[in-house]
Short mmCIF file of C-alpha atoms and ligand atoms in Angstrom, two decimals:
data_model
loop_
_atom_site.label_atom_id
_atom_site.label_comp_id
_atom_site.label_asym_id
_atom_site.label_seq_id
_atom_site.Cartn_x
_atom_site.Cartn_y
_atom_site.Cartn_z
CA MET A 1209 68.24 79.43 92.84
CA THR A 1210 67.54 80.65 89.29
CA ARG A 1211 68.87 78.40 86.50
CA PHE A 1212 72.24 79.64 85.19
CA ILE A 1213 72.07 80.99 81.64
CA ARG A 1214 75.30 81.03 79.69
CA PRO A 1215 76.16 84.60 78.60
CA GLU A 1216 76.36 83.66 74.92
CA HIS A 1217 72.82 82.28 75.10
CA ARG A 1218 71.40 85.64 76.06
CA HIS A 1219 69.55 87.50 73.32
CA ALA A 1220 71.42 90.69 74.25
CA TRP A 1221 74.73 88.91 73.68
CA GLN A 1222 73.59 87.67 70.29
CA LEU A 1223 72.45 91.19 69.35
CA LEU A 1224 75.89 92.51 70.23
CA GLN A 1225 77.39 89.83 68.00
CA THR A 1226 75.39 91.13 65.04
CA LEU A 1227 76.36 94.71 65.85
CA VAL A 1228 80.07 93.90 65.86
CA ASP A 1229 79.68 92.08 62.52
CA GLY A 1230 78.09 95.16 61.02
CA PRO A 1231 80.41 98.02 59.94
CA LEU A 1232 81.07 100.51 62.74
CA PRO A 1233 82.66 103.79 61.55
CA HIS A 1234 86.33 104.43 62.29
CA LEU A 1235 86.87 106.43 65.47
CA ARG A 1236 88.20 109.32 63.38
CA ASP A 1237 84.67 109.56 61.93
CA LEU A 1238 82.88 109.04 65.26
CA LEU A 1239 84.83 111.59 67.31
CA PRO A 1240 83.40 114.80 65.76
CA ASP A 1241 79.89 113.84 66.99
CA THR A 1242 79.59 116.10 70.03
CA GLN A 1243 76.28 114.56 71.14
CA ARG A 1244 77.88 111.10 71.26
CA HIS A 1245 80.77 112.66 73.15
CA ALA A 1246 78.40 114.02 75.81
CA LEU A 1247 76.61 110.68 76.17
CA LEU A 1248 79.93 108.93 76.85
CA GLN A 1249 80.95 111.09 79.82
CA PHE A 1250 80.36 109.74 83.34
CA HIS A 1251 80.75 111.57 86.64
CA ALA A 1252 80.93 109.99 90.09
CA ALA A 1253 82.58 110.53 93.47
CA GLY A 1254 84.93 113.24 92.17
CA LEU A 1255 85.98 111.27 89.08
CA THR A 1256 85.19 111.88 85.40
CA LEU A 1257 85.27 109.06 82.86
CA ASP A 1258 85.52 110.06 79.18
CA ALA A 1259 84.65 107.00 77.08
CA SER A 1260 84.27 108.95 73.81
CA HIS A 1261 87.38 107.28 72.37
CA GLN A 1262 85.85 103.82 72.71
CA ARG A 1263 84.70 102.06 69.53
CA VAL A 1264 81.02 102.27 70.34
CA ASN A 1265 77.93 104.16 69.24
CA MET A 1266 74.75 104.59 71.23
CA THR A 1267 73.19 101.47 69.69
CA VAL A 1268 76.07 99.39 71.02
CA MET A 1269 75.89 101.07 74.44
CA GLN A 1270 72.16 100.36 74.67
CA ALA A 1271 72.74 96.72 73.74
CA LEU A 1272 75.52 96.43 76.31
CA ARG A 1273 73.26 97.89 79.01
CA ALA A 1274 70.54 95.46 77.97
CA LEU A 1275 73.05 92.64 78.48
CA ALA A 1276 73.76 93.94 81.98
CA GLU A 1277 70.03 94.07 82.69
CA ALA A 1278 69.47 90.56 81.35
CA SER A 1279 72.42 89.32 83.42
CA GLY A 1280 70.90 90.78 86.58
CA VAL A 1281 74.06 92.72 87.38
CA MET A 1282 72.45 95.25 89.72
CA ALA A 1283 70.34 92.59 91.46
CA GLN A 1284 73.57 90.72 92.12
CA ALA A 1285 75.15 93.94 93.37
CA ARG A 1286 72.32 94.42 95.84
CA ALA A 1287 72.86 90.83 96.98
CA MET A 1288 76.52 91.58 97.58
CA PHE A 1289 75.70 94.72 99.60
CA ARG A 1290 73.14 92.68 101.59
CA GLY A 1291 75.80 90.18 102.62
CA ASP A 1292 74.49 87.20 100.67
CA ALA A 1293 77.01 84.36 100.32
CA ILE A 1294 77.79 85.24 96.69
CA ASN A 1295 81.25 83.72 96.95
CA SER A 1296 79.60 80.38 96.25
CA THR A 1297 82.65 78.10 96.27
CA GLU A 1298 83.74 79.29 99.72
CA ASN A 1299 80.18 79.93 100.96
CA ARG A 1300 81.13 83.42 102.03
CA ALA A 1301 79.65 86.88 101.83
CA VAL A 1302 81.63 89.57 100.03
CA LEU A 1303 81.40 92.75 102.08
CA HIS A 1304 84.41 94.98 101.50
CA VAL A 1305 81.82 97.72 100.90
CA ALA A 1306 80.87 97.45 104.59
CA LEU A 1307 84.43 98.38 105.56
CA ARG A 1308 83.99 101.90 104.13
CA GLY A 1309 80.28 102.35 104.68
CA SER A 1310 80.15 101.64 108.38
CA ASP A 1311 78.95 105.17 109.10
CA GLN A 1312 75.67 104.49 107.25
CA ALA A 1313 72.55 104.81 109.38
CA ASP A 1314 70.76 101.71 108.10
CA PRO A 1315 73.25 99.71 106.01
CA PRO A 1316 72.04 96.82 103.81
CA TRP A 1317 74.58 94.52 105.53
CA GLY A 1318 73.15 95.30 108.98
CA THR A 1319 74.29 97.41 111.90
CA GLU A 1320 75.94 94.48 113.72
CA ILE A 1321 78.61 94.28 111.02
CA SER A 1322 78.97 98.06 110.97
CA LEU A 1323 79.57 98.15 114.70
CA ALA A 1324 82.23 95.44 114.47
CA VAL A 1325 83.90 97.23 111.55
CA SER A 1326 83.93 100.55 113.38
CA ALA A 1327 85.37 98.99 116.53
CA GLU A 1328 88.25 97.36 114.63
CA LEU A 1329 88.82 100.51 112.57
CA ASN A 1330 89.29 102.44 115.79
CA ARG A 1331 91.69 99.84 117.15
CA TYR A 1332 94.13 99.83 114.24
CA CYS A 1333 93.85 103.57 113.63
CA SER A 1334 94.62 104.28 117.29
CA PHE A 1335 97.66 102.04 117.14
CA ALA A 1336 98.83 103.74 113.94
CA GLU A 1337 98.43 107.15 115.53
CA GLN A 1338 100.49 106.00 118.54
CA LEU A 1339 103.26 104.93 116.18
CA ARG A 1340 103.06 108.23 114.28
CA ALA A 1341 103.24 110.17 117.53
CA GLY A 1342 106.35 108.28 118.62
CA GLU A 1343 104.49 106.78 121.59
CA CYS A 1344 105.59 103.18 120.89
CA SER A 1345 108.94 102.05 122.28
CA GLY A 1346 110.98 98.88 121.97
CA PHE A 1347 113.02 96.72 124.37
CA SER A 1348 115.61 99.47 124.93
CA GLY A 1349 112.99 102.04 125.90
CA GLU A 1350 113.70 104.08 122.78
CA ARG A 1351 110.79 104.93 120.50
CA ILE A 1352 110.05 102.93 117.37
CA THR A 1353 111.30 104.79 114.28
CA ASP A 1354 110.85 102.16 111.57
CA VAL A 1355 107.86 99.97 110.65
CA VAL A 1356 108.45 97.00 108.33
CA ASN A 1357 105.30 95.64 106.67
CA MET A 1358 105.62 91.96 105.74
CA GLY A 1359 102.90 90.53 103.52
CA ILE A 1360 102.27 89.51 99.93
CA GLY A 1361 99.49 89.88 97.35
CA GLY A 1362 96.55 91.72 98.86
CA SER A 1363 98.48 91.94 102.15
CA ASP A 1364 101.06 94.12 100.42
CA LEU A 1365 99.91 95.59 97.10
CA GLY A 1366 97.10 97.77 98.44
CA PRO A 1367 98.93 99.36 101.38
CA ARG A 1368 102.13 99.75 99.34
CA MET A 1369 100.37 101.31 96.34
CA ALA A 1370 98.28 103.69 98.45
CA THR A 1371 101.22 104.71 100.63
CA GLU A 1372 103.22 105.66 97.55
CA ALA A 1373 100.23 107.40 95.97
CA LEU A 1374 99.45 109.51 99.01
CA SER A 1375 102.91 110.03 100.43
CA GLN A 1376 103.00 113.59 99.09
CA LEU A 1377 100.31 114.59 101.58
CA ASP A 1378 101.26 117.31 104.06
CA ASN A 1379 100.79 115.02 107.06
CA ALA A 1380 102.37 111.97 105.43
CA LEU A 1381 105.58 110.24 106.38
CA ILE A 1382 107.76 113.01 104.96
CA ALA A 1383 107.78 114.66 108.36
CA PRO A 1384 106.48 111.90 110.65
CA ALA A 1385 107.83 109.95 113.61
CA VAL A 1386 108.27 106.67 111.71
CA ARG A 1387 109.53 105.42 108.37
CA LEU A 1388 107.64 102.67 106.50
CA HIS A 1389 109.23 99.76 104.66
CA PHE A 1390 107.48 97.06 102.62
CA VAL A 1391 108.77 93.54 102.13
CA SER A 1392 106.74 90.98 100.18
CA ASN A 1393 109.11 88.59 98.42
CA VAL A 1394 110.71 85.76 100.35
CA ASP A 1395 114.18 85.90 98.75
CA ALA A 1396 116.66 86.84 101.49
CA TRP A 1397 117.94 89.85 99.51
CA SER A 1398 114.57 91.61 99.92
CA LEU A 1399 114.49 91.46 103.72
CA ALA A 1400 118.26 91.72 104.21
CA THR A 1401 118.58 94.95 102.25
CA THR A 1402 115.56 96.41 104.04
CA LEU A 1403 116.97 95.58 107.47
CA ALA A 1404 120.57 96.52 106.77
CA PRO A 1405 120.24 100.20 107.79
CA LEU A 1406 117.77 99.51 110.63
CA HIS A 1407 118.23 98.84 114.34
CA ALA A 1408 116.37 96.09 116.20
CA ALA A 1409 115.65 98.38 119.16
CA LEU A 1410 113.87 100.88 116.92
CA THR A 1411 112.01 98.55 114.52
CA LEU A 1412 108.48 97.13 114.57
CA PHE A 1413 107.27 94.40 112.18
CA VAL A 1414 103.68 94.18 110.96
CA VAL A 1415 102.91 90.63 109.87
CA GLN A 1416 100.07 90.94 107.33
CA SER A 1417 98.44 87.65 106.45
CA LYS A 1418 94.73 86.93 106.33
CA THR A 1419 95.38 83.18 106.65
CA PHE A 1420 98.56 83.50 108.72
CA THR A 1421 99.89 80.51 106.80
CA THR A 1422 101.32 82.04 103.60
CA GLN A 1423 104.73 80.47 103.25
CA GLU A 1424 106.52 83.58 102.09
CA THR A 1425 105.18 85.76 104.88
CA MET A 1426 105.73 83.18 107.57
CA THR A 1427 109.35 82.75 106.40
CA LEU A 1428 109.84 86.51 106.57
CA TYR A 1429 108.31 86.50 110.06
CA ALA A 1430 110.71 83.82 111.29
CA SER A 1431 113.68 85.83 109.97
CA ALA A 1432 112.35 89.03 111.54
CA ARG A 1433 112.16 87.35 114.95
CA ARG A 1434 115.69 86.01 114.52
CA TRP A 1435 116.93 89.47 113.50
CA LEU A 1436 115.35 91.05 116.56
CA LEU A 1437 116.94 88.48 118.89
CA ASP A 1438 120.33 88.83 117.18
CA GLY A 1439 119.90 92.59 117.57
CA GLY A 1440 119.74 92.30 121.36
CA CYS A 1441 115.98 91.98 121.91
CA PRO A 1442 115.27 89.73 124.90
CA PRO A 1443 112.84 86.90 124.01
CA ASP A 1444 110.23 88.20 126.45
CA ALA A 1445 110.36 91.64 124.78
CA LEU A 1446 109.80 90.45 121.21
CA HIS A 1447 106.11 91.34 121.44
CA MET A 1448 107.07 95.02 121.68
CA HIS A 1449 108.36 94.82 118.11
CA LEU A 1450 105.52 92.83 116.59
CA ALA A 1451 102.00 93.43 115.31
CA ALA A 1452 99.80 91.36 113.03
CA VAL A 1453 96.74 91.65 110.82
CA THR A 1454 94.91 88.39 110.21
CA SER A 1455 91.56 86.61 110.23
CA ARG A 1456 93.17 83.87 112.34
CA SER A 1457 94.12 85.65 115.55
CA ALA A 1458 94.55 82.37 117.46
CA LEU A 1459 97.33 81.38 115.07
CA ALA A 1460 98.96 84.80 115.49
CA HIS A 1461 98.77 84.63 119.28
CA ALA A 1462 100.31 81.16 119.21
CA GLN A 1463 103.19 82.62 117.19
CA GLY A 1464 104.03 85.42 119.60
CA ILE A 1465 101.71 88.28 118.68
CA ASN A 1466 100.10 90.00 121.66
CA ALA A 1467 96.32 90.33 121.45
CA SER A 1468 96.61 94.11 121.81
CA ARG A 1469 98.75 94.20 118.65
CA CYS A 1470 96.69 91.70 116.67
CA PHE A 1471 94.14 93.29 114.34
CA SER A 1472 91.39 91.41 112.56
CA LEU A 1473 89.74 91.15 109.19
CA TRP A 1474 86.76 88.91 108.48
CA ASP A 1475 86.46 86.01 106.07
CA TRP A 1476 84.12 88.14 103.95
CA VAL A 1477 87.04 90.42 103.08
CA GLY A 1478 88.99 89.11 100.10
CA GLY A 1479 92.74 89.75 100.18
CA ARG A 1480 92.62 91.89 97.04
CA TYR A 1481 89.72 93.87 98.53
CA SER A 1482 91.27 94.33 101.99
CA LEU A 1483 92.91 97.80 101.89
CA TRP A 1484 89.80 99.14 103.69
CA SER A 1485 90.37 96.72 106.60
CA ALA A 1486 93.19 96.52 109.16
CA ILE A 1487 95.40 95.51 106.22
CA GLY A 1488 95.41 99.29 105.68
CA LEU A 1489 97.33 99.73 108.96
CA PRO A 1490 100.66 100.72 107.32
CA LEU A 1491 98.80 103.25 105.19
CA VAL A 1492 97.31 104.80 108.33
CA VAL A 1493 100.82 104.95 109.76
CA ALA A 1494 101.88 106.79 106.59
CA ILE A 1495 99.06 109.29 106.17
CA GLY A 1496 97.20 109.34 109.49
CA ARG A 1497 93.66 108.42 110.53
CA ASP A 1498 91.91 111.46 109.05
CA ALA A 1499 93.36 111.02 105.57
CA TYR A 1500 92.65 107.27 105.69
CA LEU A 1501 89.02 107.96 106.63
CA GLN A 1502 88.82 110.31 103.64
CA MET A 1503 89.94 107.43 101.43
CA LEU A 1504 87.19 105.24 102.90
CA GLN A 1505 84.69 108.05 102.24
CA GLY A 1506 85.79 108.29 98.61
CA ALA A 1507 85.23 104.56 98.13
CA HIS A 1508 81.87 104.81 99.92
CA ALA A 1509 80.84 107.65 97.59
CA MET A 1510 81.60 105.40 94.62
CA ASP A 1511 79.65 102.56 96.29
CA ARG A 1512 76.60 104.80 96.63
CA HIS A 1513 76.90 105.91 93.04
CA PHE A 1514 77.27 102.31 91.84
CA ILE A 1515 74.23 101.00 93.70
CA GLN A 1516 72.01 104.01 92.92
CA ALA A 1517 72.91 105.42 89.50
CA PRO A 1518 70.79 104.41 86.50
CA GLY A 1519 72.51 102.35 83.82
CA GLU A 1520 73.18 105.21 81.41
CA HIS A 1521 75.03 107.18 84.12
CA ASN A 1522 76.61 104.34 86.09
CA MET A 1523 80.38 104.75 85.84
CA PRO A 1524 81.53 101.29 87.09
CA LEU A 1525 78.85 99.52 85.03
CA ASN A 1526 79.77 101.33 81.81
CA LEU A 1527 83.50 100.87 82.38
CA ALA A 1528 82.75 97.16 82.77
CA LEU A 1529 80.56 97.02 79.66
CA LEU A 1530 83.21 98.72 77.53
CA GLY A 1531 85.64 96.07 78.71
CA ILE A 1532 83.16 93.33 77.74
CA TRP A 1533 82.70 94.95 74.30
CA ASN A 1534 86.45 95.11 73.67
CA ARG A 1535 87.17 91.65 75.06
CA ASN A 1536 84.23 89.57 73.87
CA PHE A 1537 83.19 91.38 70.71
CA LEU A 1538 86.20 93.26 69.35
CA GLY A 1539 88.33 90.31 70.44
CA THR A 1540 91.10 92.05 72.36
CA SER A 1541 93.28 89.87 74.58
CA THR A 1542 94.87 92.44 76.87
CA GLN A 1543 93.80 95.62 78.69
CA HIS A 1544 96.34 98.38 79.34
CA ILE A 1545 96.28 100.84 82.25
CA ALA A 1546 98.37 104.03 81.88
CA PRO A 1547 98.44 106.35 84.92
CA TYR A 1548 99.99 109.77 84.15
CA HIS A 1549 101.18 110.57 87.69
CA SER A 1550 104.35 109.02 89.07
CA ALA A 1551 102.84 108.62 92.54
CA LEU A 1552 100.54 106.01 90.93
CA GLY A 1553 103.52 103.89 90.00
CA LYS A 1554 102.20 100.83 91.81
CA LEU A 1555 98.56 101.18 90.76
CA VAL A 1556 98.88 98.76 87.85
CA ALA A 1557 100.34 95.98 90.01
CA PHE A 1558 97.46 96.49 92.43
CA LEU A 1559 94.84 96.42 89.66
CA GLN A 1560 96.45 93.33 88.15
CA GLN A 1561 95.77 91.31 91.28
CA GLN A 1562 92.32 92.85 91.73
CA ASP A 1563 91.27 92.04 88.18
CA MET A 1564 93.11 88.88 87.20
CA GLU A 1565 92.88 87.09 90.54
CA SER A 1566 89.16 87.89 90.52
CA ASN A 1567 88.19 87.16 86.92
CA GLY A 1568 91.02 84.96 85.64
CA LYS A 1569 88.56 82.09 85.67
CA ARG A 1570 87.48 79.40 83.16
CA VAL A 1571 84.46 77.89 84.93
CA HIS A 1572 80.98 79.40 85.32
CA ILE A 1573 79.24 79.56 88.71
CA ASP A 1574 77.30 76.38 87.77
CA GLY A 1575 80.53 74.42 87.23
CA SER A 1576 80.33 74.38 83.44
CA ALA A 1577 83.34 75.39 81.37
CA CYS A 1578 83.29 78.92 79.95
CA THR A 1579 83.15 79.16 76.18
CA VAL A 1580 83.25 82.95 76.22
CA ALA A 1581 86.55 84.70 77.01
CA THR A 1582 86.86 85.99 80.56
CA THR A 1583 89.14 88.72 81.81
CA PRO A 1584 92.00 89.82 79.49
CA VAL A 1585 95.61 90.11 80.58
CA MET A 1586 95.88 93.35 82.51
CA TRP A 1587 99.14 95.24 82.01
CA GLY A 1588 100.44 98.78 82.01
CA GLY A 1589 102.73 101.30 83.61
CA LEU A 1590 103.27 105.04 83.98
CA GLY A 1591 102.10 106.63 80.75
CA ASN A 1592 105.06 108.85 79.86
CA ASP A 1593 107.44 105.93 80.46
CA GLY A 1594 105.24 103.70 78.32
CA GLN A 1595 105.32 106.15 75.40
CA HIS A 1596 109.06 105.62 75.26
CA ALA A 1597 108.99 101.88 75.82
CA TYR A 1598 105.99 99.84 74.50
CA PHE A 1599 103.51 102.31 72.97
CA GLN A 1600 105.09 101.43 69.62
CA LEU A 1601 103.28 98.08 69.80
CA ILE A 1602 100.00 99.80 70.71
CA HIS A 1603 100.23 102.26 67.82
CA GLN A 1604 101.61 100.00 65.06
CA GLY A 1605 101.57 96.44 66.38
CA SER A 1606 99.52 93.51 65.16
CA GLN A 1607 97.00 93.43 68.03
CA MET A 1608 94.52 95.96 69.36
CA VAL A 1609 95.23 97.02 72.95
CA PRO A 1610 92.54 99.10 74.68
CA ILE A 1611 93.92 101.63 77.17
CA ASP A 1612 92.53 103.23 80.31
CA PHE A 1613 94.38 106.54 80.72
CA ILE A 1614 94.33 107.88 84.29
CA GLY A 1615 95.01 111.60 84.61
CA VAL A 1616 95.36 114.00 87.56
CA ARG A 1617 94.61 117.61 86.56
CA GLN A 1618 96.52 119.22 89.44
CA GLY A 1619 100.16 118.23 89.46
CA HIS A 1620 102.71 118.51 92.23
CA ALA A 1621 103.50 122.15 92.95
CA GLY A 1622 106.96 121.62 94.36
CA LEU A 1623 109.01 123.11 91.48
CA PRO A 1624 109.30 126.61 90.00
CA LEU A 1625 108.28 125.13 86.62
CA SER A 1626 105.59 122.78 88.01
CA ALA A 1627 102.93 124.22 85.68
CA LYS A 1628 105.09 123.40 82.66
CA HIS A 1629 105.66 119.83 83.90
CA GLN A 1630 101.91 119.37 84.33
CA ARG A 1631 101.17 120.79 80.89
CA VAL A 1632 103.59 118.32 79.28
CA VAL A 1633 102.06 115.42 81.21
CA GLN A 1634 98.50 116.30 80.25
CA LEU A 1635 99.08 117.11 76.60
CA ASN A 1636 100.97 113.85 76.17
CA MET A 1637 98.13 111.83 77.66
CA GLN A 1638 95.51 113.62 75.57
CA ALA A 1639 97.64 113.36 72.43
CA GLN A 1640 98.09 109.62 72.88
CA ALA A 1641 94.33 109.02 73.15
CA GLN A 1642 93.80 111.16 70.04
CA ALA A 1643 96.61 109.54 68.04
CA LEU A 1644 95.44 106.03 68.90
CA ALA A 1645 91.88 106.88 67.86
CA GLN A 1646 92.66 109.06 64.83
CA GLY A 1647 95.68 107.27 63.41
CA ARG A 1648 97.22 108.59 60.21
CA THR A 1649 96.32 107.12 56.79
CA GLY A 1650 98.84 106.27 54.12
CA SER A 1651 97.82 109.25 52.00
CA GLU A 1652 97.99 111.62 54.98
CA THR A 1653 101.43 110.23 55.78
CA LEU A 1654 102.54 110.68 52.17
CA GLN A 1655 101.52 114.32 52.31
CA VAL A 1656 103.37 114.82 55.58
CA LEU A 1657 106.52 113.20 54.25
CA GLU A 1658 106.47 115.15 51.01
CA ALA A 1659 105.84 118.36 52.90
CA SER A 1660 108.90 117.55 54.99
CA GLY A 1661 110.97 117.69 51.79
CA LEU A 1662 111.32 113.98 51.03
CA ALA A 1663 111.43 113.01 47.35
CA ILE A 1664 108.17 111.32 46.22
CA ASP A 1665 109.78 107.90 45.73
CA GLU A 1666 111.40 108.00 49.20
CA ALA A 1667 108.13 109.26 50.70
CA GLN A 1668 106.25 106.38 49.01
CA ARG A 1669 108.83 103.90 50.28
CA LEU A 1670 108.49 105.09 53.88
CA ALA A 1671 104.74 105.77 54.01
CA PRO A 1672 103.70 102.18 54.95
CA HIS A 1673 106.18 102.22 57.81
CA ARG A 1674 105.07 105.61 59.08
CA SER A 1675 101.30 105.26 58.79
CA PHE A 1676 99.03 104.54 61.79
CA PRO A 1677 95.85 102.42 61.59
CA GLY A 1678 94.25 104.24 64.52
CA ASN A 1679 90.79 103.11 65.65
CA ILE A 1680 92.37 101.93 68.90
CA PRO A 1681 89.97 102.39 71.81
CA SER A 1682 90.73 104.17 75.05
CA SER A 1683 88.99 105.65 78.06
CA THR A 1684 90.32 108.59 80.03
CA LEU A 1685 89.67 108.82 83.75
CA TRP A 1686 90.26 112.22 85.33
CA MET A 1687 90.54 113.33 88.95
CA ASP A 1688 91.19 116.94 89.93
CA SER A 1689 93.92 116.05 92.41
CA LEU A 1690 95.47 112.93 93.92
CA THR A 1691 93.69 112.97 97.28
CA PRO A 1692 92.77 110.09 99.60
CA HIS A 1693 89.10 110.58 98.65
CA ASN A 1694 89.77 110.37 94.92
CA LEU A 1695 92.12 107.40 95.28
CA GLY A 1696 89.46 105.59 97.30
CA ALA A 1697 86.88 106.33 94.63
CA LEU A 1698 89.23 105.13 91.88
CA ILE A 1699 89.94 101.80 93.59
CA ALA A 1700 86.24 101.23 94.31
CA LEU A 1701 85.43 102.07 90.67
CA TYR A 1702 87.67 99.25 89.46
CA GLU A 1703 86.41 96.88 92.18
CA HIS A 1704 82.86 97.37 90.91
CA LYS A 1705 83.98 97.11 87.28
CA VAL A 1706 85.41 93.66 88.13
CA PHE A 1707 82.17 92.74 89.89
CA CYS A 1708 79.99 93.74 86.92
CA GLN A 1709 82.11 91.81 84.44
CA ALA A 1710 82.01 88.68 86.60
CA ALA A 1711 78.23 88.99 86.86
CA ILE A 1712 77.94 89.12 83.07
CA TRP A 1713 80.42 86.31 82.46
CA GLY A 1714 78.70 84.27 85.17
CA ILE A 1715 81.88 83.53 87.12
CA ASN A 1716 82.86 83.81 90.79
CA ALA A 1717 85.16 86.84 91.19
CA PHE A 1718 85.85 86.16 94.86
CA ASP A 1719 87.61 82.83 95.15
CA GLN A 1720 91.15 82.05 93.99
CA TRP A 1721 91.56 78.30 93.81
CA GLY A 1722 94.11 78.79 91.04
CA VAL A 1723 96.75 79.75 93.57
CA GLU A 1724 96.27 76.63 95.68
CA LEU A 1725 97.98 73.95 93.52
CA GLY A 1726 101.32 75.75 93.41
CA LYS A 1727 101.24 76.31 97.14
CA SER A 1728 100.50 72.66 97.90
CA MET A 1729 103.18 71.47 95.49
CA ALA A 1730 105.73 73.77 97.08
CA LEU A 1731 104.91 72.34 100.49
CA ALA A 1732 104.95 68.78 99.12
CA ILE A 1733 108.32 69.25 97.42
CA GLU A 1734 109.61 70.58 100.72
CA GLY A 1735 108.15 67.49 102.38
CA GLY A 1736 109.49 65.16 99.66
CA SER A 1737 106.22 64.02 97.97
CA THR A 1738 104.63 64.96 94.62
CA GLY A 1739 101.83 67.04 96.10
CA ALA A 1740 99.60 66.71 93.00
O1 F6P B 2747 97.76 83.21 97.03
C1 F6P B 2747 96.91 84.27 96.72
C2 F6P B 2747 96.56 84.97 97.99
O2 F6P B 2747 95.72 84.19 98.78
C3 F6P B 2747 95.92 86.31 97.73
O3 F6P B 2747 94.54 86.21 97.45
C4 F6P B 2747 96.22 87.00 99.02
O4 F6P B 2747 96.05 88.40 98.92
C5 F6P B 2747 97.68 86.59 99.24
O5 F6P B 2747 97.74 85.25 98.74
C6 F6P B 2747 98.16 86.65 100.67
O6 F6P B 2747 97.35 85.84 101.45
P1 F6P B 2747 97.44 86.06 103.06
O7 F6P B 2747 96.96 87.47 103.33
O8 F6P B 2747 96.53 85.01 103.63
O9 F6P B 2747 98.85 85.87 103.47
#
């Protein structure tokens, strides 16, 4: 095993430190350079990334790519694709890429894994198609009309986000045989209000839990069983209303799940990377097998780009490097994500787990404490809402907040004035990126205020309050339309961004020991001891 080198000890890191200390022009002076603009565009798997509004020049980009090279990022990526046990604290491989690349002829992870993945994919997709076709019935003989997904974290966020994002598809739930419901939180209100309009005879529960021990999900499961029994389901017919997705099928069988309704994921699938596994079952119920396979293909297309594209064209790598530049050199403490399509309303919550549960770490892979900052606080929300809520802080606050804008060129066509709606969405997103970069100086503001008819003394009084520093970095990610393929590519893009940043910081992105203490204390409090 090669000796671990701390990131700040790398020459490339120290070069970047000198570059950030040297004066870099304001974005308003960088933007007119069309050649720079062209060099900061990236294209992959149906997505376009415009990084021209980031506070970099080509010298900085070359130094960042040299840091990636020195950190062995792509060698580590090849190790991940090969199935090496890169999750070193759990001694596990990390192979979510195998879940969407199983149709490869000679995959780096081996055909044995591909065959197992394909077999399980067929199992849960077939079951989902039966549900969609109304071929599943409950204890009364009537067909199942409602599916309640119970899970939390990666067992909820991915399927819930993707179901909402893709629910406008022609073959989605809008005209299907079943309705989907998601319950993640353990407070009784959440499950009670979901079940209130439902009927036991017509309802199936999917218990999503990789470990099949998560307290919240197991509590929900116990209540679901009780609700079914109270709703007239005979005990020996409960299995007709239950399915599970877990890596511990023996536990699920012992708790009443029939083997034919128990779907597996492997220990090399992290919860926050599991949408491509049987955890995607509710999504397949929502959009159907074909659309789900298109989402897998979109992610696989991004995987191929990531592992093959040279550094200067590699979209995930450059997205990661821009994040490193902002975080570790420009000193930002948060990263904002602003999707400009309401169907992406749950994307930020999904990316929060993916990023912060992966890279919210303070210890390097060799056990030494990090002295460089690791992942920033990831936050965000739908862009138009944000403009009328917290963009004030981003424009005129006391801290620099980099933004990833996510735009969909083709809007929903369901209204007579759809084109006008889409024009307003897009020009707002583009205007925000421009305003954040350009800003407005005090003298420019003074001119604007005087031109508006204000007296000079009033204009001078207000100018400081109505000026904008600008020079606030952003990237804009475009997709032509919100399709399963493009959503798959988008999620895979951010997965690989997280991977690249972890490789440079020298941290393990694939364990999550930080969630264990709270869990054990909760159980200990329940059992009456301290649990420390
Ligand atoms: O506690 C964190 C976590 O383990 C996540 O990583 C995971 O997605 C979630 O809890 C749910 O875990 P499970 O799928 O095992 O119920």
